[in-house]
């Protein structure tokens, strides 16, 4: 008897090169053949409807080949709320290629394009973008994004839901340039402490950063109403009625939720993305992009100011079919051309290949979007509680280098270590003082020291989770609000952080953050499509990376000095 | 003179309580409300000021009053208490030379006793026909193939008498044998089973236990041992008692030993004499040694042990706490004043085990307490006075105030004794008929109970242990009904959540919480009650003996239970039952007729003030 | 005989023996397979043969001394629905539901359809030992015991690798649904 594996009778000789290529990370990714009948196709499908519209007495009675009697609730919602009835017939009569030309023609203003797109049906919009290759899509994005100045968003989470880590990494992320920060939890009961940590840490890094905590919708709304978060994003919408209903929702229920936020002056956006419907087995035979365009129009009809899209957590699905990443770029463009703020994906683990991860984000980085990433991981991916992002802290220097190589502004900058250490230490001390003020479990000096120099959650001492959870419950029971945090920060001597947080909270009264694509600058000026409108009109116009900002982005970790080549630029 | 608004504030180890009242010129008291909050910092140090102010703020707000209306704040003479506890395992079970497998897997196969020579399944094809075989199967073998191998050997004429498997396949294999034999499975370190040795495998029928291998003479018969050898195998038989299955291998020097782990000496220094006791001698020996040197002046453990480390840490924490006060820290003030030793069990993996056997090793849990005579309440009083703009006075000794508060319970009068069942310490105070008050504090209370529950149930989860301590148990028998620990059944209209199905649960305030333990409900209940008994009943008796006249419990009439742990659903009954044997009437206090066992000291401060017993001026 | 290497390929034959009936013995687990299980699909998303999946599930149940029946649900490819139909057919009320790509679930008849006792949603992470443990746990629930839930692995790179293939397999399985056919009892033969 033997214990060895049987050897095949004859072994064919293999190419050494093939073996090398087989071992490449890209071959660990998943790729599938298209199946258009089932919707497993990015954007080129014979089964997508033909564009059409009919208006009778100011009401749309036919939409993309379907008459009102056969509308599902997405059709109804889009027909009644999203499409501009007054202009639709005229806009639909324009040849798609003409509209596509308008998108890339620098001589046609954004406003002129919007005047046309507001009257288009989903199938017509698809028809237009199908004519555009990825370069043209990027060209269109450059003009159509809502806010002139591009920005970026990050995740700050912890595998142990350690609020100290969330605060400190939020501070560093804000310092590096993120304008929005997002967190979520493994253990939901930790939410109050982690949300507080994110908000306070963010304000330490840079006053004016906006924060959100992704949770079940009722809890998320409550935290927002209390002023413990500044905005909300993870309110999901879907492209088919069946998938929407599977999640116990309708376009109207989502709109109601959106208005609840608006009534409190809290910024919010919806989330959608190609691939979700076919993943749930209910694409109704439509292409991924067609269904996503329905989502985008539904969002427009609801009246929300913006949308997070770019496939988001379903990125593995378009990523597996031909032209998928082109479709993802197209969906960002469509959001922008429907005059919505676009937080453009790049936020979920997508590939084993570093080259592919980079290629995926160029269509957003190069033209610039309202938020190039809707979730760059400002913590190592092992700590990322959104199941991993396309980029994490390990990629900071690469990102900054690409900005410098191509002279594009991706919202980030290199920061020297002493500044990072200082802001991390300060965030830790602020949270320590605030926890004591709120009678929450102590943060020790050892923890503060560890936090300053840490990389991941493994570098922090363990906290007493039981005591933290009891404290978190007390925060909710005692009705702690953002103003209590302001009082606490003031009482513990951190006047500047208190002032920052109070100013962010005050925005609810002014309502400026409800405008399209609104963020706050470091001196608390709201920057939105109203006062920072994208005025791109060809070479030499629009947002350019130049001047002081360009000087800032020229800095990297190691740059040899020209004045003294034996040293590096500080 | 009009009514004066006063507030009594009791800064305790874990909670700070306030009692607001109007005191009339003739001493009449009108109670306006109570409040409680978590104590900030260590009780009796300036850090605890904030908690005091919070409690005062809350009780004023609830009564619709403002701070400026306050005439006086009455603070208790709170001296810091630092408590600590440690667990030391004192026995260790060691199996040498892989002589025994006793992990009692859930699904052994076959039934009966098989005696033969150990042989690996890999070598089975060459095994001689005459020799009975106990087949040992390493991981990675499919159960179909194992059965085929055993059947083939048996067909060849080899007497296959038993099998020992790495995988969880005993039933699968026996179901496929032409001649079923006893099979023990889930032996994770099966490669350590010595081959070529005489071995016996025994499996009992479901619901029964083995008879031969758990009997010293049974083993002697099987292996034809002489009397000296028989004596040596006795620990093996003992270790296998109660098992449904077992394997014994006759190795030259193999045995099972129960070692005592030396964990050092505990030195107890009393007023008059000092004594040393080995920690591994057990709780009874330690408490007996303590009794011999009472009153305790200090205790030291062996450096490098858990107990030694804990005692040093407790002392250091007190030194740090007192160090910032007037006069610096003084060694005499940071002394251990009481210890409580409790016998307990810690599940531990057996050394040399072949299948990850777990056994309950003996352990000693030790709680210790440091008290200081000096107080930093002056600083607290000054800060409180400044913040509130009212006079702040430190009134009375703690014990005395607790008794006065307890006496607001309907149905009580002096002489009376109160027992305060807290989180870190258990305290007793007595008030004699002529107004003499005595107070004592002993180590060991709620936290020690939680630790015992956590350890003995091998939960490794303080949150769940805390829940098990506080709330009753039930077994979820279906999605629509549970059986409570008292045997009654409760039905539900809505199905229970999926994660509690078939589990033993704690009926907590937010719904049933499953307990991650293999033990049945009765075992968990037993552990819970025993832990409470070993801590609170023992300590109540210890404390009462120190305040009872001549240490005679029978001379006590009324005992009133106070404190957070007096709210527990069974502790007061356990204590009352134990005291009833001594003819003592014991019940849970009902301060002010509606506060239950809480707020005694704060209410007592107000009562004392009303009697004019509190000296003005803030001197201690 | 070589047994320490990969097991020799086994074949799975599933023969319909009639409509599935409600069981009476309280000590049984019902395994329900989806419309495309075994035919046309013969392995899970990561290539574990369906013969091995069923064999390990049934072995886990048998080791606990509990009986097993296997049925096929024709009317749906939704895992929760497949599992819950089986739970209602099972004498103990406990079932294991199985999709062709490997996704599995332990269900119980009194639970809401969308709930479960244990869920194994990441089909790429399920291998033979996990299926054995699933069968073992289901049998223990059937006996009224409370086993430790089978530990679930997590793989952040599962999405890039398997998300689309899972969608594809899901769509294929959907095509095999026979909406008007009820669940049927299966006779399982696994042979080398």
PDB file of C-alpha atoms in Angstrom, chain B residues 69-287:
ATOM      1  CA  UNK B  69     -31.874  77.746  48.142  1.00  0.00           C
ATOM      2  CA  UNK B  70     -29.668  75.186  49.832  1.00  0.00           C
ATOM      3  CA  UNK B  71     -28.740  75.919  53.381  1.00  0.00           C
ATOM      4  CA  UNK B  72     -26.403  73.068  54.092  1.00  0.00           C
ATOM      5  CA  UNK B  73     -24.782  70.080  52.419  1.00  0.00           C
ATOM      6  CA  UNK B  74     -24.176  67.166  54.741  1.00  0.00           C
ATOM      7  CA  UNK B  75     -21.384  64.873  53.593  1.00  0.00           C
ATOM      8  CA  UNK B  76     -20.492  61.514  55.034  1.00  0.00           C
ATOM      9  CA  UNK B  77     -17.107  60.806  56.498  1.00  0.00           C
ATOM     10  CA  UNK B  78     -16.159  58.716  53.497  1.00  0.00           C
ATOM     11  CA  UNK B  79     -12.789  57.121  53.840  1.00  0.00           C
ATOM     12  CA  UNK B  80     -11.387  55.520  50.721  1.00  0.00           C
ATOM     13  CA  UNK B  81     -11.662  51.794  50.357  1.00  0.00           C
ATOM     14  CA  UNK B  82      -9.685  50.064  47.689  1.00  0.00           C
ATOM     15  CA  UNK B  83     -10.575  46.450  47.088  1.00  0.00           C
ATOM     16  CA  UNK B  84      -8.966  43.857  44.927  1.00  0.00           C
ATOM     17  CA  UNK B  85      -9.352  40.234  44.136  1.00  0.00           C
ATOM     18  CA  UNK B  86      -7.263  37.475  42.624  1.00  0.00           C
ATOM     19  CA  UNK B  87      -7.632  33.843  41.752  1.00  0.00           C
ATOM     20  CA  UNK B  88      -4.878  31.302  42.225  1.00  0.00           C
ATOM     21  CA  UNK B  89      -5.115  27.792  40.818  1.00  0.00           C
ATOM     22  CA  UNK B  90      -3.693  25.358  43.306  1.00  0.00           C
ATOM     23  CA  UNK B  91      -3.928  21.957  41.703  1.00  0.00           C
ATOM     24  CA  UNK B  92      -2.803  20.573  38.409  1.00  0.00           C
ATOM     25  CA  UNK B  93      -3.683  17.286  36.749  1.00  0.00           C
ATOM     26  CA  UNK B  94      -0.934  15.689  34.715  1.00  0.00           C
ATOM     27  CA  UNK B  95      -1.076  12.609  32.570  1.00  0.00           C
ATOM     28  CA  UNK B  96       2.337  11.146  31.898  1.00  0.00           C
ATOM     29  CA  UNK B  97       3.308   8.932  29.019  1.00  0.00           C
ATOM     30  CA  UNK B  98      -0.118   9.237  27.404  1.00  0.00           C
ATOM     31  CA  UNK B  99      -1.484   6.572  29.584  1.00  0.00           C
ATOM     32  CA  UNK B 100      -5.124   7.535  29.589  1.00  0.00           C
ATOM     33  CA  UNK B 101      -7.753   9.184  27.435  1.00  0.00           C
ATOM     34  CA  UNK B 102     -10.668  10.513  29.460  1.00  0.00           C
ATOM     35  CA  UNK B 103     -12.220  13.415  27.576  1.00  0.00           C
ATOM     36  CA  UNK B 104     -15.600  11.713  27.388  1.00  0.00           C
ATOM     37  CA  UNK B 105     -16.645  12.611  23.811  1.00  0.00           C
ATOM     38  CA  UNK B 106     -20.327  13.157  23.110  1.00  0.00           C
ATOM     39  CA  UNK B 107     -20.817  10.373  20.553  1.00  0.00           C
ATOM     40  CA  UNK B 108     -18.631   7.283  21.139  1.00  0.00           C
ATOM     41  CA  UNK B 109     -19.488   4.160  19.163  1.00  0.00           C
ATOM     42  CA  UNK B 110     -20.309   0.583  20.074  1.00  0.00           C
ATOM     43  CA  UNK B 111     -20.526  -0.786  23.582  1.00  0.00           C
ATOM     44  CA  UNK B 112     -18.437  -2.953  25.856  1.00  0.00           C
ATOM     45  CA  UNK B 113     -14.792  -3.528  26.689  1.00  0.00           C
ATOM     46  CA  UNK B 114     -12.046  -4.239  24.165  1.00  0.00           C
ATOM     47  CA  UNK B 115      -8.543  -5.258  25.264  1.00  0.00           C
ATOM     48  CA  UNK B 116      -5.679  -5.656  22.828  1.00  0.00           C
ATOM     49  CA  UNK B 117      -2.476  -4.155  21.470  1.00  0.00           C
ATOM     50  CA  UNK B 118      -2.438  -0.669  19.965  1.00  0.00           C
ATOM     51  CA  UNK B 119      -1.715  -0.691  16.241  1.00  0.00           C
ATOM     52  CA  UNK B 120      -2.024   2.113  13.675  1.00  0.00           C
ATOM     53  CA  UNK B 121      -4.562   1.624  10.898  1.00  0.00           C
ATOM     54  CA  UNK B 122      -1.692   2.235   8.483  1.00  0.00           C
ATOM     55  CA  UNK B 123      -0.012  -0.935   9.734  1.00  0.00           C
ATOM     56  CA  UNK B 124      -3.175  -2.974  10.145  1.00  0.00           C
ATOM     57  CA  UNK B 125      -2.702  -4.974   6.983  1.00  0.00           C
ATOM     58  CA  UNK B 126       0.487  -6.458   8.399  1.00  0.00           C
ATOM     59  CA  UNK B 127      -0.825  -7.070  11.913  1.00  0.00           C
ATOM     60  CA  UNK B 128      -0.466 -10.723  13.056  1.00  0.00           C
ATOM     61  CA  UNK B 129      -3.644 -12.742  13.063  1.00  0.00           C
ATOM     62  CA  UNK B 130      -3.312 -14.016  16.618  1.00  0.00           C
ATOM     63  CA  UNK B 131      -3.096 -10.705  18.373  1.00  0.00           C
ATOM     64  CA  UNK B 132      -6.197  -8.691  19.349  1.00  0.00           C
ATOM     65  CA  UNK B 133      -5.924  -5.172  17.928  1.00  0.00           C
ATOM     66  CA  UNK B 134      -6.919  -1.786  19.282  1.00  0.00           C
ATOM     67  CA  UNK B 135      -6.783   0.221  16.064  1.00  0.00           C
ATOM     68  CA  UNK B 136      -5.571   3.827  16.246  1.00  0.00           C
ATOM     69  CA  UNK B 137      -6.667   6.078  13.378  1.00  0.00           C
ATOM     70  CA  UNK B 138      -4.946   9.429  12.639  1.00  0.00           C
ATOM     71  CA  UNK B 139      -6.749  12.515  11.280  1.00  0.00           C
ATOM     72  CA  UNK B 140      -7.615  12.672   7.605  1.00  0.00           C
ATOM     73  CA  UNK B 141      -9.056   9.168   7.309  1.00  0.00           C
ATOM     74  CA  UNK B 142     -12.531   9.006   5.835  1.00  0.00           C
ATOM     75  CA  UNK B 143     -14.989   7.023   7.967  1.00  0.00           C
ATOM     76  CA  UNK B 144     -15.933   4.724   5.067  1.00  0.00           C
ATOM     77  CA  UNK B 145     -12.292   3.824   4.618  1.00  0.00           C
ATOM     78  CA  UNK B 146     -11.764   3.247   8.331  1.00  0.00           C
ATOM     79  CA  UNK B 147     -14.697   0.855   8.471  1.00  0.00           C
ATOM     80  CA  UNK B 148     -13.485  -0.914   5.338  1.00  0.00           C
ATOM     81  CA  UNK B 149     -10.008  -1.329   6.845  1.00  0.00           C
ATOM     82  CA  UNK B 150     -11.375  -2.735  10.092  1.00  0.00           C
ATOM     83  CA  UNK B 151     -13.727  -5.098   8.291  1.00  0.00           C
ATOM     84  CA  UNK B 152     -10.953  -6.278   6.008  1.00  0.00           C
ATOM     85  CA  UNK B 153      -8.679  -7.025   8.959  1.00  0.00           C
ATOM     86  CA  UNK B 154     -11.467  -8.873  10.754  1.00  0.00           C
ATOM     87  CA  UNK B 155     -12.195 -10.897   7.638  1.00  0.00           C
ATOM     88  CA  UNK B 156      -8.529 -11.781   7.479  1.00  0.00           C
ATOM     89  CA  UNK B 157      -8.856 -13.243  10.978  1.00  0.00           C
ATOM     90  CA  UNK B 158      -7.432 -10.400  13.067  1.00  0.00           C
ATOM     91  CA  UNK B 159      -9.508  -9.895  16.263  1.00  0.00           C
ATOM     92  CA  UNK B 160     -10.270  -6.181  15.993  1.00  0.00           C
ATOM     93  CA  UNK B 161     -11.490  -5.429  19.521  1.00  0.00           C
ATOM     94  CA  UNK B 162     -11.693  -1.639  19.613  1.00  0.00           C
ATOM     95  CA  UNK B 163     -10.653   1.572  17.876  1.00  0.00           C
ATOM     96  CA  UNK B 164      -9.467   5.059  18.810  1.00  0.00           C
ATOM     97  CA  UNK B 165     -10.137   7.818  16.266  1.00  0.00           C
ATOM     98  CA  UNK B 166      -8.908  11.350  15.764  1.00  0.00           C
ATOM     99  CA  UNK B 167     -12.072  12.531  13.994  1.00  0.00           C
ATOM    100  CA  UNK B 168     -15.650  12.682  15.301  1.00  0.00           C
ATOM    101  CA  UNK B 169     -16.587   9.481  13.484  1.00  0.00           C
ATOM    102  CA  UNK B 170     -17.164   6.772  16.091  1.00  0.00           C
ATOM    103  CA  UNK B 171     -20.845   6.227  15.378  1.00  0.00           C
ATOM    104  CA  UNK B 172     -20.298   6.399  11.612  1.00  0.00           C
ATOM    105  CA  UNK B 173     -17.588   3.743  11.784  1.00  0.00           C
ATOM    106  CA  UNK B 174     -19.412   1.390  14.131  1.00  0.00           C
ATOM    107  CA  UNK B 175     -22.538   1.567  11.976  1.00  0.00           C
ATOM    108  CA  UNK B 176     -20.472   0.169   9.114  1.00  0.00           C
ATOM    109  CA  UNK B 177     -18.683  -2.607  10.948  1.00  0.00           C
ATOM    110  CA  UNK B 178     -19.714  -6.177  10.387  1.00  0.00           C
ATOM    111  CA  UNK B 179     -18.861  -6.822  14.056  1.00  0.00           C
ATOM    112  CA  UNK B 180     -19.376  -3.581  16.068  1.00  0.00           C
ATOM    113  CA  UNK B 181     -16.754  -2.866  18.719  1.00  0.00           C
ATOM    114  CA  UNK B 182     -16.249  -0.040  21.235  1.00  0.00           C
ATOM    115  CA  UNK B 183     -14.823   3.074  19.534  1.00  0.00           C
ATOM    116  CA  UNK B 184     -13.643   6.283  21.228  1.00  0.00           C
ATOM    117  CA  UNK B 185     -13.318   9.344  18.975  1.00  0.00           C
ATOM    118  CA  UNK B 186     -12.341  13.027  18.971  1.00  0.00           C
ATOM    119  CA  UNK B 187      -8.852  12.265  20.249  1.00  0.00           C
ATOM    120  CA  UNK B 188      -7.049  15.337  18.972  1.00  0.00           C
ATOM    121  CA  UNK B 189      -3.484  14.252  19.795  1.00  0.00           C
ATOM    122  CA  UNK B 190      -3.955  10.691  18.619  1.00  0.00           C
ATOM    123  CA  UNK B 191      -0.379  10.592  17.304  1.00  0.00           C
ATOM    124  CA  UNK B 192       0.765  10.523  20.931  1.00  0.00           C
ATOM    125  CA  UNK B 193      -1.033   7.256  21.669  1.00  0.00           C
ATOM    126  CA  UNK B 194       1.781   4.769  22.205  1.00  0.00           C
ATOM    127  CA  UNK B 195       1.714   1.958  19.651  1.00  0.00           C
ATOM    128  CA  UNK B 196       2.515  -1.653  20.355  1.00  0.00           C
ATOM    129  CA  UNK B 197       1.276  -1.422  23.929  1.00  0.00           C
ATOM    130  CA  UNK B 198      -1.463  -3.239  25.726  1.00  0.00           C
ATOM    131  CA  UNK B 199      -4.592  -1.105  25.896  1.00  0.00           C
ATOM    132  CA  UNK B 200      -8.221  -1.265  26.948  1.00  0.00           C
ATOM    133  CA  UNK B 201     -11.140   0.661  25.470  1.00  0.00           C
ATOM    134  CA  UNK B 202     -14.493   0.759  27.227  1.00  0.00           C
ATOM    135  CA  UNK B 203     -17.748   2.353  26.097  1.00  0.00           C
ATOM    136  CA  UNK B 204     -20.952   2.260  28.143  1.00  0.00           C
ATOM    137  CA  UNK B 205     -24.494   2.338  26.795  1.00  0.00           C
ATOM    138  CA  UNK B 206     -26.112   5.755  26.345  1.00  0.00           C
ATOM    139  CA  UNK B 207     -26.959   7.324  29.698  1.00  0.00           C
ATOM    140  CA  UNK B 208     -24.643   4.960  31.601  1.00  0.00           C
ATOM    141  CA  UNK B 209     -21.043   5.097  32.807  1.00  0.00           C
ATOM    142  CA  UNK B 210     -18.122   2.691  32.469  1.00  0.00           C
ATOM    143  CA  UNK B 211     -17.641  -0.010  35.102  1.00  0.00           C
ATOM    144  CA  UNK B 212     -14.249  -1.583  34.464  1.00  0.00           C
ATOM    145  CA  UNK B 213     -11.777   1.173  33.716  1.00  0.00           C
ATOM    146  CA  UNK B 214     -13.171   3.366  36.480  1.00  0.00           C
ATOM    147  CA  UNK B 215     -12.506   0.537  38.931  1.00  0.00           C
ATOM    148  CA  UNK B 216      -8.922   0.084  40.165  1.00  0.00           C
ATOM    149  CA  UNK B 217      -9.391  -3.696  40.378  1.00  0.00           C
ATOM    150  CA  UNK B 218     -11.050  -3.675  36.962  1.00  0.00           C
ATOM    151  CA  UNK B 219      -7.888  -2.183  35.496  1.00  0.00           C
ATOM    152  CA  UNK B 220      -5.826  -4.652  37.529  1.00  0.00           C
ATOM    153  CA  UNK B 221      -7.766  -7.549  36.035  1.00  0.00           C
ATOM    154  CA  UNK B 222      -7.510  -6.298  32.487  1.00  0.00           C
ATOM    155  CA  UNK B 223      -3.749  -5.776  32.670  1.00  0.00           C
ATOM    156  CA  UNK B 224      -2.970  -8.587  35.149  1.00  0.00           C
ATOM    157  CA  UNK B 225      -1.315  -6.239  37.658  1.00  0.00           C
ATOM    158  CA  UNK B 226       0.328  -7.141  40.937  1.00  0.00           C
ATOM    159  CA  UNK B 227      -0.674  -5.265  44.129  1.00  0.00           C
ATOM    160  CA  UNK B 228       2.018  -2.595  43.886  1.00  0.00           C
ATOM    161  CA  UNK B 229       1.148  -1.877  40.283  1.00  0.00           C
ATOM    162  CA  UNK B 230      -2.505  -1.803  41.200  1.00  0.00           C
ATOM    163  CA  UNK B 231      -1.888   0.891  43.780  1.00  0.00           C
ATOM    164  CA  UNK B 232      -0.220   3.004  41.116  1.00  0.00           C
ATOM    165  CA  UNK B 233      -3.128   2.851  38.694  1.00  0.00           C
ATOM    166  CA  UNK B 234      -5.643   3.993  41.271  1.00  0.00           C
ATOM    167  CA  UNK B 235      -5.492   7.688  40.203  1.00  0.00           C
ATOM    168  CA  UNK B 236      -6.280   6.604  36.650  1.00  0.00           C
ATOM    169  CA  UNK B 237      -9.426   4.828  37.751  1.00  0.00           C
ATOM    170  CA  UNK B 238     -10.421   7.815  39.834  1.00  0.00           C
ATOM    171  CA  UNK B 239      -9.927  10.212  36.946  1.00  0.00           C
ATOM    172  CA  UNK B 240     -12.190   8.104  34.713  1.00  0.00           C
ATOM    173  CA  UNK B 241     -15.043   7.799  37.147  1.00  0.00           C
ATOM    174  CA  UNK B 242     -18.317   9.073  35.720  1.00  0.00           C
ATOM    175  CA  UNK B 243     -17.219   8.826  32.099  1.00  0.00           C
ATOM    176  CA  UNK B 244     -19.272   7.141  29.421  1.00  0.00           C
ATOM    177  CA  UNK B 245     -16.093   6.076  27.583  1.00  0.00           C
ATOM    178  CA  UNK B 246     -12.371   5.722  28.300  1.00  0.00           C
ATOM    179  CA  UNK B 247      -9.093   4.366  27.015  1.00  0.00           C
ATOM    180  CA  UNK B 248      -6.262   3.127  29.241  1.00  0.00           C
ATOM    181  CA  UNK B 249      -2.848   2.266  27.808  1.00  0.00           C
ATOM    182  CA  UNK B 250      -0.428   0.242  29.855  1.00  0.00           C
ATOM    183  CA  UNK B 251       2.796   2.232  29.545  1.00  0.00           C
ATOM    184  CA  UNK B 252       5.849   1.496  31.729  1.00  0.00           C
ATOM    185  CA  UNK B 253       5.944   4.739  33.679  1.00  0.00           C
ATOM    186  CA  UNK B 254       2.664   6.293  32.816  1.00  0.00           C
ATOM    187  CA  UNK B 255       0.259   7.574  35.402  1.00  0.00           C
ATOM    188  CA  UNK B 256      -2.079  10.368  36.280  1.00  0.00           C
ATOM    189  CA  UNK B 257      -1.189  12.724  39.045  1.00  0.00           C
ATOM    190  CA  UNK B 258      -2.973  15.450  40.834  1.00  0.00           C
ATOM    191  CA  UNK B 259      -0.257  17.866  41.803  1.00  0.00           C
ATOM    192  CA  UNK B 260      -0.640  20.647  44.236  1.00  0.00           C
ATOM    193  CA  UNK B 261       0.885  23.779  42.752  1.00  0.00           C
ATOM    194  CA  UNK B 262       2.881  25.703  45.283  1.00  0.00           C
ATOM    195  CA  UNK B 263       1.675  29.256  45.033  1.00  0.00           C
ATOM    196  CA  UNK B 264       3.513  30.715  47.888  1.00  0.00           C
ATOM    197  CA  UNK B 265       2.852  31.836  51.331  1.00  0.00           C
ATOM    198  CA  UNK B 266       0.348  34.379  52.615  1.00  0.00           C
ATOM    199  CA  UNK B 267       1.641  36.283  55.592  1.00  0.00           C
ATOM    200  CA  UNK B 268      -1.044  37.605  57.935  1.00  0.00           C
ATOM    201  CA  UNK B 269       0.051  40.192  60.440  1.00  0.00           C
ATOM    202  CA  UNK B 270      -2.251  40.720  63.367  1.00  0.00           C
ATOM    203  CA  UNK B 271      -2.256  43.126  66.278  1.00  0.00           C
ATOM    204  CA  UNK B 272      -0.525  40.689  68.542  1.00  0.00           C
ATOM    205  CA  UNK B 273       0.841  37.857  66.412  1.00  0.00           C
ATOM    206  CA  UNK B 274       1.810  37.051  62.820  1.00  0.00           C
ATOM    207  CA  UNK B 275       1.206  33.816  60.993  1.00  0.00           C
ATOM    208  CA  UNK B 276       1.988  32.346  57.606  1.00  0.00           C
ATOM    209  CA  UNK B 277      -0.215  30.003  55.626  1.00  0.00           C
ATOM    210  CA  UNK B 278       0.285  28.303  52.265  1.00  0.00           C
ATOM    211  CA  UNK B 279      -2.257  29.643  49.799  1.00  0.00           C
ATOM    212  CA  UNK B 280      -2.575  26.175  48.315  1.00  0.00           C
ATOM    213  CA  UNK B 281      -3.735  24.874  51.651  1.00  0.00           C
ATOM    214  CA  UNK B 282      -7.156  26.157  50.668  1.00  0.00           C
ATOM    215  CA  UNK B 283      -9.700  28.683  51.869  1.00  0.00           C
ATOM    216  CA  UNK B 284     -10.547  26.959  55.109  1.00  0.00           C
ATOM    217  CA  UNK B 285      -6.931  26.942  56.225  1.00  0.00           C
ATOM    218  CA  UNK B 286      -6.485  30.585  55.256  1.00  0.00           C
ATOM    219  CA  UNK B 287      -9.609  31.755  57.068  1.00  0.00           C
TER     220      UNK B 287
END
